[in-house]
Short mmCIF file of C-alpha atoms in Angstrom, two decimals:
data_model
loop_
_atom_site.label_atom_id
_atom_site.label_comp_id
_atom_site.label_asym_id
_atom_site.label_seq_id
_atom_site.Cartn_x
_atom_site.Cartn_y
_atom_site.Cartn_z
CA UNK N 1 -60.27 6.77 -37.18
CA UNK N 2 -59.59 3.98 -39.60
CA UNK N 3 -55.56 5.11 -40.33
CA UNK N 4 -55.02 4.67 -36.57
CA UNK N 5 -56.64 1.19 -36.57
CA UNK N 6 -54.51 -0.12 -39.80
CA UNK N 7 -51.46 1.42 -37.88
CA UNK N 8 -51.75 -0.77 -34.34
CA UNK N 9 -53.08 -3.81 -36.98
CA UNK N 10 -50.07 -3.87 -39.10
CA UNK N 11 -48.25 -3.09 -35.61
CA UNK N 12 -49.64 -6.37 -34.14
CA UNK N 13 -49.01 -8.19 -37.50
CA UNK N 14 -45.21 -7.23 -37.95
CA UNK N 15 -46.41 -6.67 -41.28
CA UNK N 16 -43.92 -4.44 -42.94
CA UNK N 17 -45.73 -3.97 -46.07
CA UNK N 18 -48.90 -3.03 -44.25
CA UNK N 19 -46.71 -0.37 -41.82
CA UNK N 20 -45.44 1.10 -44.96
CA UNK N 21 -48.79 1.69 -46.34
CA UNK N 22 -49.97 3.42 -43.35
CA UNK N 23 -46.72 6.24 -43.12
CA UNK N 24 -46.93 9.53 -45.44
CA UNK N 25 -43.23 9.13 -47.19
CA UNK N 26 -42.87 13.17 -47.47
CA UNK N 27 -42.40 15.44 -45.69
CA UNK N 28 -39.73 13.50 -43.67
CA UNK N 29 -42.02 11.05 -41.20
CA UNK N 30 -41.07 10.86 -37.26
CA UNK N 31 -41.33 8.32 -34.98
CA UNK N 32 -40.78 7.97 -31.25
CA UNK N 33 -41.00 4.79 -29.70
CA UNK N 34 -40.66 4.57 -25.45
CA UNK N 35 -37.63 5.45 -24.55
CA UNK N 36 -35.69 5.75 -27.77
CA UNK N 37 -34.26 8.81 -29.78
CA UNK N 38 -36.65 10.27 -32.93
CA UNK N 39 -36.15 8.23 -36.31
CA UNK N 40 -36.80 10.61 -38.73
CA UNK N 41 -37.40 10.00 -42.34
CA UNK N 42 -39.19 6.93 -44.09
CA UNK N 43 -36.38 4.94 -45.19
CA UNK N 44 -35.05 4.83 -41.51
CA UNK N 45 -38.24 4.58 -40.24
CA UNK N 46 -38.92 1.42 -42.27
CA UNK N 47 -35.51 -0.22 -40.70
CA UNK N 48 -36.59 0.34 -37.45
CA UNK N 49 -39.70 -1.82 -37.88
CA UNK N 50 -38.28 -4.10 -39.41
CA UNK N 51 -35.98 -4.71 -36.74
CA UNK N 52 -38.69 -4.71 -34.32
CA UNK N 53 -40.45 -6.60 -36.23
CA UNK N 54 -37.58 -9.53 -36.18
CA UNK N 55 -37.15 -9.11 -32.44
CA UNK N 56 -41.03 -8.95 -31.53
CA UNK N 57 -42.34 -11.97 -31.54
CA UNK N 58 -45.96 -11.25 -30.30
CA UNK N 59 -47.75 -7.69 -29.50
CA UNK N 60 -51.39 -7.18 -29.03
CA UNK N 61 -52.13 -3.25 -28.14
CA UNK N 62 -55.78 -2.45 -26.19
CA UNK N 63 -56.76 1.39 -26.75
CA UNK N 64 -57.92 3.48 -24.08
CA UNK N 65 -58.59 6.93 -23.93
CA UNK N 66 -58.83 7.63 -27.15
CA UNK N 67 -59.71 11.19 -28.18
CA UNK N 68 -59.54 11.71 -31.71
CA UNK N 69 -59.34 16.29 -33.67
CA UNK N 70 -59.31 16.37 -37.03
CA UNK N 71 -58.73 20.46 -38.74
CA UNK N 72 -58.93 20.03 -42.46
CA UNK N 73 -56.09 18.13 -43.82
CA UNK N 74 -54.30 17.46 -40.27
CA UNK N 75 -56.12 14.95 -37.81
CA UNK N 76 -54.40 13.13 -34.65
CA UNK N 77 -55.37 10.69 -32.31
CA UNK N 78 -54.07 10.38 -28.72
CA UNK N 79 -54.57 7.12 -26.34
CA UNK N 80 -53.21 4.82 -23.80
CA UNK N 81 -51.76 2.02 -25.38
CA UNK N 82 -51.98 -0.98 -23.09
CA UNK N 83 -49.62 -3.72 -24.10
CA UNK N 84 -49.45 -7.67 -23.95
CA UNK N 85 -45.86 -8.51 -26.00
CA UNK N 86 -43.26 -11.36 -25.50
CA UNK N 87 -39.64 -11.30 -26.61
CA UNK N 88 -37.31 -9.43 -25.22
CA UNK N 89 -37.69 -8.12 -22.04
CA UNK N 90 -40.48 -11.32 -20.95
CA UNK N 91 -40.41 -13.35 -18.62
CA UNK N 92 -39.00 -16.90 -20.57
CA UNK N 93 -42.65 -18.84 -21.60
CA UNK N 94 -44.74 -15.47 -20.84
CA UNK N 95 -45.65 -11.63 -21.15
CA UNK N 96 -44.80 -8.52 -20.46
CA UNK N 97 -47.02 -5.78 -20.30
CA UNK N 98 -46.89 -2.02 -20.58
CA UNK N 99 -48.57 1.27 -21.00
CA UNK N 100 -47.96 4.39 -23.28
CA UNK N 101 -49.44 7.69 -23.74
CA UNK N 102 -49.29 7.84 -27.68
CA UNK N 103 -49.98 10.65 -30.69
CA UNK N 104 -50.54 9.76 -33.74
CA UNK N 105 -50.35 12.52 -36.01
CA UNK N 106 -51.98 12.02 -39.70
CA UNK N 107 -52.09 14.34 -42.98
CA UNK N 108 -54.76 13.59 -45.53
CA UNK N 109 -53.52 12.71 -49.10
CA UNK N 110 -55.02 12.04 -51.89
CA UNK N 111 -54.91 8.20 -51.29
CA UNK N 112 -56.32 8.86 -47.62
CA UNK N 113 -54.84 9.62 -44.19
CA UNK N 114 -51.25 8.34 -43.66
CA UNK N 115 -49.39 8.73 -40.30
CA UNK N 116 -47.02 11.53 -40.43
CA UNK N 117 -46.05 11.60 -36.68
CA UNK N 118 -46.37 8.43 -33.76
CA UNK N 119 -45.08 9.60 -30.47
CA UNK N 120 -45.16 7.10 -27.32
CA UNK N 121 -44.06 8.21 -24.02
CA UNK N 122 -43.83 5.35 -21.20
CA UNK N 123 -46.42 5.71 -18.01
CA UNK N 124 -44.79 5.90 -14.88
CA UNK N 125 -46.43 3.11 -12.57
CA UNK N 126 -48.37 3.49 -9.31
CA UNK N 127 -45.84 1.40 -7.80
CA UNK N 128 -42.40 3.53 -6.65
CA UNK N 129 -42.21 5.85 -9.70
CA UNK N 130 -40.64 3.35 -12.08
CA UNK N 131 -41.38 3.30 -16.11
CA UNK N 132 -43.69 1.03 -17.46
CA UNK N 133 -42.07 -0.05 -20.54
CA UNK N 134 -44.41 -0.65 -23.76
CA UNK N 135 -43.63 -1.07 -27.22
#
């Protein structure tokens, strides 16, 4: 689905303009990133990029999984995002990486599919249990 490809593309970009063209404004948008609480609503929603953005410095997501429903004007997409990022949380001069079980949630509009709903929920590792962090 082309919306969920613009979405990890302005995602890797830290392109604010480009993540606010992908998010329906109305009704109130949600996100859930790993870990965090629900940002709901577009204006808060655009803050929180923005400061991930600014504290992000490079992110590159590979899709697995994916397994893509659409039912008239409601599609969603769910995957593994694996993820390659430095910044916080890196080691100093390399990566971290991650994995997420994501859904992406899009409405159709009259202008095309926006994302309406993202959803990421950390994957425990193999190794003792613990949360790999992503995102």
């Amino acid at each position: 689905m082309n919306a969920n490809t613009a979405f990890y593309n302005a995602f890797e970009a830290g392109d604010l303009d480009l993540m606010a063209a992908v998010w329906l404004p109305e009704p109130d948008p949600v996100c859930i990133h790993p870990g965090n609480a629900a940002i709901s609503g577009y204006a808060e929603m655009m803050r929180a990029w923005a400061m991930i953005f600014a504290n992000t410095p490079y992110i590159q997501f590979f899709l697995t999984d994916v397994q893509v429903r659409v039912d008239e004007d409601v599609a969603y997409v769910t995957c593994t995002e694996n993820v390659l990022s430095s910044g916080e949380g890196a080691p100093e001069d390399g990566f971290a990486g991650g994995k997420a079980l994501a859904t992406n949630v899009f409405r159709r509009t009259s202008s095309g599919w926006r994302l309406w709903i993202h959803h990421a929920s950390p994957v425990l590792s193999s190794s003792g249990g613990r949360q790999e962090e992503a995102e």
